Coordinates of C-alpha atoms in Angstrom, one line a residue:
M1 CA -0.9 23.4 -12.2
A2 CA 0.4 26.9 -13.2
V3 CA -3.0 28.0 -14.4
I4 CA -4.6 27.0 -11.0
F5 CA -1.9 28.8 -9.1
F6 CA -2.4 32.0 -11.2
I7 CA -6.2 31.8 -10.6
V8 CA -5.7 31.5 -6.9
V9 CA -3.2 34.4 -6.7
A10 CA -5.4 36.6 -8.8
S11 CA -8.4 35.9 -6.7
F12 CA -6.6 36.8 -3.5
A13 CA -5.2 39.9 -5.0
A14 CA -8.6 41.1 -6.2
A15 CA -10.1 40.5 -2.8
G16 CA -7.2 42.4 -1.1
A17 CA -7.7 45.4 -3.5
L18 CA -11.5 45.6 -2.8
W19 CA -10.8 45.6 0.9
L20 CA -7.8 48.0 0.8
A21 CA -9.2 50.9 -1.3
P22 CA -12.1 52.0 0.9
S23 CA -10.1 51.4 4.0
L24 CA -7.3 53.9 2.9
F25 CA -9.9 56.5 1.8
W26 CA -11.6 56.6 5.1
E27 CA -8.3 56.6 6.9
R28 CA -7.2 59.7 5.0
Q29 CA -10.5 61.4 5.8
R30 CA -10.0 60.7 9.5
E31 CA -6.5 62.1 9.5
L32 CA -7.5 65.2 7.6
A33 CA -10.4 65.9 10.1
G34 CA -7.9 65.5 13.0
L35 CA -5.5 68.0 11.3
T36 CA -8.3 70.5 10.9
E37 CA -9.2 70.3 14.5
R38 CA -5.6 71.0 15.6
I39 CA -5.4 74.1 13.3
E40 CA -8.7 75.4 14.7
R41 CA -7.5 75.0 18.2
A42 CA -4.2 76.8 17.2
L43 CA -6.2 79.7 15.8
K44 CA -8.2 80.1 18.9
L45 CA -5.2 79.9 21.2
A46 CA -3.2 82.4 19.1
Q47 CA -5.9 85.1 19.5
P48 CA -5.7 87.9 22.1
E49 CA -7.6 87.3 25.3
N50 CA -10.6 89.4 24.1
G51 CA -10.4 88.0 20.5
A52 CA -9.1 89.7 17.4
D53 CA -11.4 92.5 16.3
S54 CA -9.2 94.3 13.9
F55 CA -7.5 93.6 10.7
P56 CA -3.9 94.0 12.0
E57 CA -4.6 91.7 15.0
T58 CA -6.0 89.0 12.6
V59 CA -3.0 89.2 10.3
A60 CA -0.6 88.9 13.3
V61 CA -2.5 85.8 14.6
L62 CA -2.5 84.2 11.2
K63 CA 1.2 84.7 10.7
T64 CA 1.8 82.9 14.0
V65 CA -0.4 80.1 12.9
V66 CA 1.5 79.7 9.6
K67 CA 4.8 79.4 11.6
V68 CA 3.6 76.7 14.1
T69 CA 1.2 74.6 12.1
E70 CA 0.9 72.8 8.8
V71 CA -0.7 75.9 7.2
S72 CA 1.5 77.3 4.4
G73 CA -0.7 80.2 3.2
V74 CA -3.9 82.2 4.2
I75 CA -6.4 84.4 2.4
L76 CA -8.7 86.7 4.3
L77 CA -12.2 87.3 2.9
D78 CA -14.8 90.0 3.9
N79 CA -18.5 89.6 4.2
Q80 CA -19.0 89.7 0.4
G81 CA -16.3 87.1 -0.2
R82 CA -13.8 89.6 -1.5
E83 CA -10.1 88.9 -0.9
M84 CA -8.6 91.3 1.7
A85 CA -5.1 90.0 2.2
Q86 CA -2.8 87.0 1.6
I87 CA -0.4 85.6 4.2
G88 CA 2.4 83.1 3.7
G89 CA 4.3 81.9 0.7
E90 CA 1.7 79.5 -0.9
P91 CA -1.7 81.2 -0.6
P92 CA -4.8 79.3 -1.7
V93 CA -6.3 80.0 -5.2
G94 CA -9.7 79.8 -6.7
V95 CA -11.7 80.6 -3.5
D96 CA -14.8 81.4 -5.5
Q97 CA -15.8 77.7 -5.6
F98 CA -16.1 77.4 -1.8
Q99 CA -19.5 77.3 -0.2
R100 CA -19.8 79.6 2.7
G101 CA -21.4 78.5 5.9
R102 CA -19.6 75.2 6.6
R103 CA -16.2 73.6 6.7
H104 CA -15.2 72.7 3.2
Y105 CA -12.1 70.9 1.7
R106 CA -10.9 71.0 -1.8
Q107 CA -7.9 69.4 -3.4
A108 CA -5.4 72.0 -4.7
P109 CA -4.8 72.0 -8.5
D110 CA -1.3 70.7 -8.0
G111 CA -2.6 67.7 -6.0
C112 CA -0.1 68.2 -3.2
C113 CA -2.1 70.5 -0.8
V114 CA -5.6 70.8 0.6
D115 CA -7.5 74.2 0.8
L116 CA -9.7 74.6 3.9
Y117 CA -12.5 77.2 4.1
L118 CA -13.3 78.3 7.7
V119 CA -16.2 80.7 8.3
R120 CA -15.8 83.4 11.0
E121 CA -18.3 81.7 13.3
R122 CA -16.0 78.7 13.7
T123 CA -12.8 80.7 14.4
G124 CA -13.9 83.9 16.2
F125 CA -12.2 86.1 13.7
P126 CA -14.1 89.0 12.0
Y127 CA -13.2 87.5 8.6
D128 CA -13.7 84.3 6.7
I129 CA -10.4 82.5 6.2
V130 CA -9.1 80.2 3.5
L131 CA -6.1 78.1 4.6
R132 CA -3.7 76.1 2.4
I133 CA -2.7 73.0 4.4
D134 CA 0.3 70.8 3.6
P135 CA -0.9 67.3 4.5
G136 CA 2.6 65.8 4.7
E137 CA 1.8 64.1 8.0
I138 CA -1.4 62.7 6.5
H139 CA 0.6 61.2 3.7
R140 CA 3.1 59.7 6.1
V141 CA 0.5 58.2 8.3
T142 CA -1.6 56.8 5.4
T143 CA 1.5 55.6 3.6
G144 CA 2.7 53.7 6.7
R145 CA -0.7 52.2 7.1
L146 CA -0.7 51.3 3.4
M147 CA 2.6 49.5 3.8
R148 CA 1.4 47.6 6.8
V149 CA -1.8 46.6 5.0
L150 CA 0.2 45.6 1.9
G151 CA 2.6 43.5 4.1
L152 CA -0.4 41.8 5.8
G153 CA -2.0 41.3 2.4
A154 CA 1.2 39.7 1.0
M155 CA 1.4 37.3 4.0
V156 CA -2.3 36.4 3.6
L157 CA -1.7 36.0 -0.1
L158 CA 1.3 33.8 0.4
F159 CA -0.1 31.5 3.2
G160 CA -3.6 31.5 1.8
G161 CA -2.4 30.6 -1.7
A162 CA -0.2 27.8 -0.2
A163 CA -3.2 26.5 1.8
A164 CA -5.5 26.7 -1.2
L165 CA -3.0 24.8 -3.3
A166 CA -2.5 22.2 -0.6
L167 CA -6.3 21.7 -0.4
L168 CA -6.6 21.6 -4.2
H169 CA -3.8 19.0 -4.4
R170 CA -5.3 16.9 -1.6
F171 CA -8.9 16.8 -2.7
L172 CA -8.7 17.4 -6.4
I173 CA -5.4 16.8 -8.1
F174 CA -4.2 13.8 -6.1
P175 CA -7.6 11.9 -6.5
L176 CA -7.5 12.6 -10.2
G177 CA -4.0 11.4 -10.5
T178 CA -4.9 8.2 -8.6
V179 CA -7.8 7.5 -10.8
R180 CA -5.7 8.2 -13.9
G181 CA -3.0 5.8 -12.6
A182 CA -5.6 3.1 -11.9
L183 CA -7.1 3.5 -15.4
A184 CA -3.6 3.2 -16.9
D185 CA -2.9 0.0 -14.8
I186 CA -6.2 -1.5 -15.9
A187 CA -5.4 -0.6 -19.6
A188 CA -2.0 -2.2 -19.3
A189 CA -3.1 -5.3 -17.4
K190 CA -2.6 -8.6 -19.0
P191 CA -6.0 -10.3 -19.3
V192 CA -6.3 -13.8 -17.7
P193 CA -8.1 -16.2 -20.1
I194 CA -11.2 -17.8 -18.7
L195 CA -11.2 -21.3 -20.0
P196 CA -14.4 -23.5 -20.3
R197 CA -15.2 -25.6 -17.3
E198 CA -15.4 -28.7 -19.5
V199 CA -11.7 -28.9 -19.3
L200 CA -12.1 -29.9 -15.6
N201 CA -14.0 -33.0 -16.7
K202 CA -11.1 -34.5 -18.6
A203 CA -9.9 -37.7 -16.9
D204 CA -6.2 -37.1 -17.9
M205 CA -6.3 -33.7 -16.1
I206 CA -7.2 -35.1 -12.7
G207 CA -6.2 -38.7 -13.0
D208 CA -7.2 -41.8 -11.1
L209 CA -5.9 -40.5 -7.8
A210 CA -8.1 -37.4 -7.8
R211 CA -11.2 -39.5 -8.5
L212 CA -10.5 -41.5 -5.3
I213 CA -11.3 -38.3 -3.3
T214 CA -14.9 -37.4 -2.7
P215 CA -15.0 -33.6 -2.0
P216 CA -17.3 -32.9 1.0
D217 CA -20.2 -30.5 0.6
R218 CA -19.2 -28.2 3.4
S219 CA -19.3 -24.4 3.8
Y220 CA -16.2 -22.5 4.6
Q221 CA -14.9 -23.2 8.2
L222 CA -11.9 -22.2 10.2
A223 CA -8.4 -23.7 11.4
A224 CA -7.5 -27.3 10.4
V225 CA -7.7 -30.3 12.6
P226 CA -5.8 -33.2 11.0
A227 CA -7.6 -36.5 10.3
Q228 CA -7.5 -39.2 12.9
G229 CA -7.5 -43.0 12.4
A230 CA -11.1 -43.4 11.1
G231 CA -10.7 -40.3 8.9
R232 CA -8.3 -42.2 6.6
D233 CA -10.5 -45.3 6.2
P234 CA -12.1 -44.1 2.9
Q235 CA -8.6 -43.6 1.6
S236 CA -6.9 -46.8 2.8
G237 CA -5.7 -47.6 -0.8
L238 CA -4.6 -44.1 -1.6
I239 CA -0.9 -44.4 -0.9
N240 CA -0.7 -47.4 -3.2
K241 CA -1.2 -45.0 -6.1
I242 CA 2.0 -43.2 -5.1
P243 CA 4.9 -44.3 -7.3
F244 CA 7.7 -44.2 -4.6
E245 CA 8.2 -45.7 -1.2
V246 CA 6.0 -44.2 1.5
L247 CA 5.6 -45.3 5.1
S248 CA 3.0 -44.0 7.6
F249 CA 3.7 -44.1 11.3
D250 CA 1.4 -43.3 14.3
A251 CA 2.2 -40.7 17.0
K252 CA 4.4 -43.2 18.9
G253 CA 6.5 -44.2 16.0
A254 CA 4.8 -47.5 15.2
L255 CA 4.3 -48.4 11.5
A256 CA 0.7 -47.9 10.6
D257 CA 0.7 -48.2 6.8
A258 CA 2.9 -48.7 3.7
N259 CA 2.3 -48.6 0.0
D260 CA 3.1 -51.4 -2.5
A261 CA 6.4 -49.7 -3.5
A262 CA 7.6 -49.8 0.1
L263 CA 6.5 -53.5 0.5
W264 CA 8.5 -54.3 -2.6
F265 CA 11.5 -52.3 -1.4
F266 CA 11.6 -54.2 1.9
Q267 CA 10.8 -57.5 0.1
C268 CA 7.6 -58.2 2.1
Q269 CA 4.3 -59.7 1.0
S270 CA 2.0 -57.8 3.4
L271 CA 1.9 -54.9 5.8
A272 CA 1.7 -57.3 8.8
E273 CA 5.0 -58.9 7.7
L274 CA 6.7 -55.5 7.5
Q275 CA 5.3 -54.5 10.9
A276 CA 6.8 -57.7 12.4
R277 CA 10.3 -56.7 11.3
D278 CA 12.7 -54.6 13.3
L279 CA 12.3 -51.6 11.0
C280 CA 14.4 -48.5 11.4
V281 CA 14.4 -45.9 8.7
F282 CA 17.5 -44.1 10.1
Q283 CA 21.0 -45.0 11.0
A284 CA 21.6 -47.5 13.7
A285 CA 21.8 -46.2 17.3
D286 CA 25.3 -47.5 17.9
D287 CA 26.6 -45.2 15.2
P288 CA 27.9 -42.1 17.1
E289 CA 27.4 -39.9 14.0
G290 CA 24.0 -41.4 13.3
V291 CA 20.5 -39.9 13.7
P292 CA 18.3 -40.8 16.7
Q293 CA 15.9 -43.6 16.0
N294 CA 13.0 -42.1 18.0
L295 CA 10.9 -40.9 15.1
P296 CA 8.5 -38.6 17.1
E297 CA 11.4 -36.8 18.8
L298 CA 13.2 -36.5 15.5
L299 CA 10.3 -34.6 13.9
H300 CA 9.7 -32.4 16.9
D301 CA 11.3 -29.4 15.2
G302 CA 9.8 -29.8 11.8
P303 CA 10.2 -31.6 8.5
L304 CA 13.4 -33.7 8.0
E305 CA 15.6 -34.6 5.1
V306 CA 18.7 -36.8 5.8
C307 CA 20.9 -39.4 4.1
A308 CA 20.5 -42.5 6.3
M309 CA 20.9 -46.3 6.4
V310 CA 17.5 -47.9 6.3
V311 CA 17.4 -51.1 8.4
G312 CA 14.7 -53.6 7.5
R313 CA 16.1 -55.5 4.6
P314 CA 18.7 -58.3 4.8
E315 CA 21.3 -55.6 4.4
P316 CA 20.9 -51.9 5.3
V317 CA 20.3 -49.7 2.3
P318 CA 21.5 -46.1 2.0
C319 CA 18.5 -43.8 1.3
R320 CA 17.6 -40.2 1.1
V321 CA 14.8 -40.0 3.8
L322 CA 12.2 -37.3 3.7
A323 CA 9.9 -37.1 6.7
R324 CA 7.1 -34.9 7.9
A325 CA 4.7 -34.8 10.9
D326 CA 1.0 -34.3 10.7
R327 CA 0.2 -32.1 13.7
K328 CA -2.9 -31.2 15.7
P329 CA -3.7 -27.6 16.3
E330 CA -2.2 -27.9 19.8
G331 CA 1.2 -28.8 18.2
D332 CA 1.3 -32.5 19.1
S333 CA 2.2 -35.0 16.3
Q334 CA -0.7 -37.2 15.2
S335 CA 0.9 -39.1 12.4
L336 CA 4.2 -39.3 10.6
V337 CA 4.8 -39.8 6.8
V338 CA 8.2 -40.9 5.5
C339 CA 9.3 -41.1 1.9
L340 CA 12.4 -43.2 1.0
L341 CA 14.6 -42.5 -2.1
P342 CA 17.2 -45.3 -2.4
M343 CA 20.7 -43.8 -3.1
E344 CA 22.0 -46.8 -5.0
E345 CA 20.4 -45.3 -8.2
Q346 CA 21.8 -41.9 -7.3
T347 CA 25.3 -43.3 -6.9
D348 CA 25.2 -45.0 -10.2
A349 CA 23.8 -42.0 -11.9
E350 CA 26.3 -39.6 -10.3
S351 CA 29.2 -41.7 -11.5
Q352 CA 28.0 -41.6 -15.1
A353 CA 26.5 -38.1 -15.3
G354 CA 28.8 -35.5 -13.8
N355 CA 28.0 -32.2 -12.4
A356 CA 25.0 -31.4 -14.6
D357 CA 23.3 -34.7 -13.7
I358 CA 24.0 -34.0 -10.0
L359 CA 21.9 -30.9 -10.2
A360 CA 19.2 -32.9 -11.9
L361 CA 19.3 -35.4 -9.1
E362 CA 19.0 -32.6 -6.5
A363 CA 16.0 -31.3 -8.5
R364 CA 14.4 -34.7 -8.3
V365 CA 14.8 -34.7 -4.6
V366 CA 13.0 -31.4 -4.4
S367 CA 10.2 -32.7 -6.6
L368 CA 9.8 -35.7 -4.4
K369 CA 9.6 -33.4 -1.4
L370 CA 6.7 -31.6 -3.1
L371 CA 5.0 -34.9 -3.8
L372 CA 5.5 -36.0 -0.2
E373 CA 3.8 -32.8 1.0
A374 CA 0.9 -33.5 -1.4
C375 CA 0.6 -37.1 0.0
L376 CA 0.6 -35.8 3.6
T377 CA -2.2 -33.3 2.6
L378 CA -4.3 -36.1 1.1
L379 CA -3.8 -38.4 4.0
A380 CA -4.3 -35.7 6.7
T381 CA -7.2 -33.6 5.3
P382 CA -10.5 -35.0 6.6
N383 CA -13.8 -34.8 4.9
S384 CA -15.2 -32.8 7.8
K385 CA -13.3 -30.0 9.5
T386 CA -13.9 -28.1 12.7
L387 CA -11.9 -24.9 12.0
A388 CA -11.1 -22.0 14.3
N389 CA -8.7 -19.1 13.8
A390 CA -9.7 -18.4 10.2
A391 CA -9.4 -14.6 10.3
Q392 CA -5.6 -14.4 10.4
P393 CA -3.7 -11.9 8.2
I394 CA -1.5 -13.7 5.8
R395 CA 1.3 -12.4 3.5
T396 CA 0.6 -14.3 0.3
D397 CA 3.4 -12.6 -1.6
I398 CA 6.0 -13.9 1.0
L399 CA 4.5 -17.5 0.7
V400 CA 5.0 -17.4 -3.1
E401 CA 8.5 -16.0 -2.8
D402 CA 9.5 -18.6 -0.2
W403 CA 8.3 -21.4 -2.5
Y404 CA 10.2 -19.9 -5.4
L405 CA 13.4 -19.6 -3.5
A406 CA 13.3 -23.2 -2.2
A407 CA 12.4 -24.6 -5.6
A408 CA 15.1 -22.5 -7.3
R409 CA 17.8 -23.5 -4.8
G410 CA 17.0 -27.2 -5.5
G411 CA 17.2 -26.7 -9.3
L412 CA 13.5 -27.4 -9.9
I413 CA 12.7 -24.1 -11.5
N414 CA 14.5 -21.2 -13.1
K415 CA 15.8 -18.5 -10.7
Q416 CA 13.7 -15.9 -12.5
M417 CA 10.3 -15.3 -11.1
E418 CA 7.4 -13.0 -11.9
H419 CA 4.4 -12.5 -9.7
S420 CA 1.8 -9.9 -8.8
V421 CA -0.3 -11.8 -6.3
P422 CA -2.3 -9.8 -3.6
G423 CA 0.2 -8.8 -0.9
Q424 CA -2.1 -9.8 1.9
V425 CA -5.3 -11.7 2.5
V426 CA -7.2 -12.6 5.7
G427 CA -8.2 -16.2 6.0
D428 CA -7.1 -19.6 7.4
Q429 CA -3.3 -19.7 7.7
L430 CA -2.9 -23.5 7.0
A431 CA -5.4 -23.5 4.1
V432 CA -3.9 -20.5 2.3
E433 CA -0.3 -21.8 2.7
S434 CA -1.2 -25.3 1.5
L435 CA -3.3 -24.1 -1.4
I436 CA -0.6 -21.8 -2.8
R437 CA 2.2 -24.4 -2.4
H438 CA 0.2 -27.2 -4.1
A439 CA -0.9 -24.9 -7.0
L440 CA 2.8 -23.9 -7.6
S441 CA 3.9 -27.5 -7.2
F442 CA 1.3 -28.7 -9.7
V443 CA 2.5 -26.2 -12.4
A444 CA 6.2 -27.0 -11.8
L445 CA 5.8 -30.8 -11.8
R446 CA 3.6 -30.6 -14.9
S447 CA 6.2 -28.6 -16.9
Q448 CA 7.9 -29.9 -20.0
S449 CA 10.9 -27.7 -19.4
E450 CA 14.1 -28.5 -17.7
R451 CA 13.8 -25.5 -15.4
P452 CA 10.6 -23.7 -16.1
V453 CA 10.0 -20.0 -15.5
L454 CA 6.8 -19.5 -13.5
A455 CA 4.5 -16.5 -13.1
G456 CA 1.8 -15.7 -10.7
S457 CA -1.0 -13.2 -10.4
G458 CA -4.1 -12.7 -8.4
A459 CA -7.2 -10.5 -7.8
V460 CA -9.9 -9.9 -5.3
L461 CA -13.1 -11.3 -6.7
S462 CA -15.5 -10.2 -3.9
A463 CA -15.6 -9.5 -0.2
D464 CA -14.7 -13.1 0.7
A465 CA -13.1 -14.6 -2.4
V466 CA -9.6 -14.2 -3.9
E467 CA -8.5 -15.6 -7.2
F468 CA -4.9 -16.8 -8.0
V469 CA -3.4 -17.8 -11.4
F470 CA -0.1 -19.6 -11.7
E471 CA 1.3 -20.4 -15.1
E472 CA 4.5 -21.4 -16.9
V473 CA 5.9 -18.6 -19.1
G474 CA 9.1 -20.2 -20.5
G475 CA 12.1 -22.5 -19.9
P476 CA 14.4 -24.9 -21.9
P477 CA 13.0 -28.2 -23.0
V478 CA 13.7 -31.4 -21.0
S479 CA 15.5 -34.5 -22.3
D480 CA 14.3 -38.1 -21.5
S481 CA 16.1 -39.8 -18.6
S482 CA 17.1 -43.4 -18.4
D483 CA 14.1 -44.4 -16.4
G484 CA 11.7 -43.2 -19.1
N485 CA 10.5 -40.1 -17.2
K486 CA 10.9 -36.5 -18.3
G487 CA 14.1 -35.3 -16.6
H488 CA 13.8 -35.1 -12.8
I489 CA 10.0 -35.3 -12.6
P490 CA 8.4 -38.7 -12.0
A491 CA 5.7 -39.8 -14.5
G492 CA 2.3 -38.5 -13.5
A493 CA 3.7 -36.6 -10.6
S494 CA 1.4 -33.6 -11.1
K495 CA -1.6 -35.6 -10.2
L496 CA -0.7 -35.6 -6.5
P497 CA -0.5 -31.9 -6.1
L498 CA -3.7 -31.4 -8.1
A499 CA -5.6 -34.0 -6.0
A500 CA -4.4 -32.3 -2.8
L501 CA -5.3 -28.9 -4.2
S502 CA -8.8 -30.1 -5.2
K503 CA -9.5 -31.6 -1.8
L504 CA -8.3 -28.5 0.1
L505 CA -10.4 -26.3 -2.1
S506 CA -13.4 -28.5 -1.5
A507 CA -12.8 -28.5 2.3
Y508 CA -12.2 -24.8 2.6
G509 CA -15.0 -23.5 0.2
G510 CA -12.9 -22.8 -2.9
R511 CA -12.9 -24.2 -6.4
V512 CA -10.7 -24.7 -9.5
L513 CA -11.8 -22.3 -12.2
A514 CA -9.6 -23.4 -15.1
I515 CA -6.7 -25.7 -16.0
R516 CA -4.9 -25.2 -19.3
G517 CA -3.3 -28.2 -21.1
E518 CA 0.5 -28.6 -21.3
D519 CA 0.5 -28.0 -25.0
D520 CA -1.6 -24.8 -24.7
G521 CA 0.5 -23.3 -21.9
N522 CA 0.8 -24.8 -18.4
L523 CA -1.7 -22.9 -16.2
I524 CA -4.0 -23.3 -13.2
R525 CA -6.6 -20.8 -12.0
F526 CA -8.5 -21.2 -8.8
E527 CA -10.3 -19.2 -6.1
M528 CA -10.2 -19.5 -2.4
R529 CA -12.2 -18.3 0.5
A530 CA -10.4 -15.2 1.9
R531 CA -10.9 -11.5 2.1
P532 CA -8.9 -8.3 1.6
P533 CA -7.2 -7.1 4.7
K534 CA -8.3 -4.1 6.8
T535 CA -5.7 -1.6 8.1
A536 CA -5.3 -3.4 11.4
D537 CA -4.9 -6.8 9.6
M538 CA -2.2 -5.3 7.4
A539 CA -0.3 -4.0 10.4
A540 CA -0.5 -7.4 12.1
A541 CA 0.7 -9.2 8.9
N542 CA 3.6 -6.8 8.4
K543 CA 4.6 -7.2 12.0
S544 CA 4.4 -11.0 11.7
A545 CA 6.5 -10.9 8.5
A546 CA 9.1 -8.6 10.1

């Protein structure tokens, strides 16, 4: 930087010197010519009316000129160039070098004065005259001009140098620094392992549930429309694979489906027997502190989690109820999915376990909520989609952070988090949100740690594809619980989020790139159809996030 500044300043200084030197020379010559004209006029005005035709008259005139002009000394010369008289205190010297017949200047030997040779034809005197002129006025005028020029040059040097440095920084130094920083980031980046695709073919990675879903061969489309009645027909036995009690209701709140775990819980032999009962999954209406029984109205404001008395068995059973609505793009509820977690087991466990086990129970509730969301995705995502609104700017970093915070508050994962996912992408809002949540849920529910530490990263693969990698990077080991599962996570729980993720990726034009085994380091790597945001998209996403 200092070398560049020195070069710029030296260049401006050299240019100023080349412009200033000839300018001052010609200015001095103009001033000297003007001074000579004034002296000649003074000589003519000082002569007698008929002119000076004698030596005494000439001497008298020249003495007057010495008094009233810048002339300090005079020499009179005859026709042969011989000196006839000297007038004044500082007469000229060395007149032999003057060339007669024209006006001629010569710098005095001391450098402070100028000798001027005037022939008689120019002055009207009968003699040639050599005058010594004190050019003090010339020095004053040229010195003043020199100071003005130097001041102007200093300003030009200052502002020109600053402008040149600004341009150099903007178009040379800053781009070089940006490139250097990018190269340093690339050199320091942690490589993401690309695992062989044969891993995806292992049955234990996807499980029986994932094989029930036939991914559609559809190109990327825009904004989700939930499945309607016939859309679930190919998956009628899907919820029977879910290891906890799940009920599905229609938009009016009537029971539409139930899995085997729910039939066993309500002590029914068939779905028709359960539909014939006066089933209520919330507290009775005559309880003033209870929750309203109208299920569609209850889920109008979003997902629900309550402790309630479930009516439908010979005696009401206290349960933790998790419910969520599957909505149309217009916002109307189309189907309702409810998960039941009997609290009898929780009460017994809490009385035996203490505060540490209470936290584990809360974490299990969080994990069941994640599984419920995966179930809803599997039930609601159709094999064909008519999407609109797929070019929305989405803050993916906020989606990851929201999932982290919710899972950490519930004790499912460690409060530490690491992620460097792309801050924003443009794509389908519902698809991107669901894909990121299910990928994180898959890694968390697959962990062998009590509270795993997760990390996320991502990169833009092309103009319309973005890659995400979520992996487990640490956490304390988990102890076996009384029901044979690992800690708070139900056995095989990770299959549901993986199945939901696989179906969403197939429906929205993405794909799973790699899954790493639990013993090799819990990881999933996938790509989705999205694109990097433009400036207007980024502004809209930032405004929406704010």
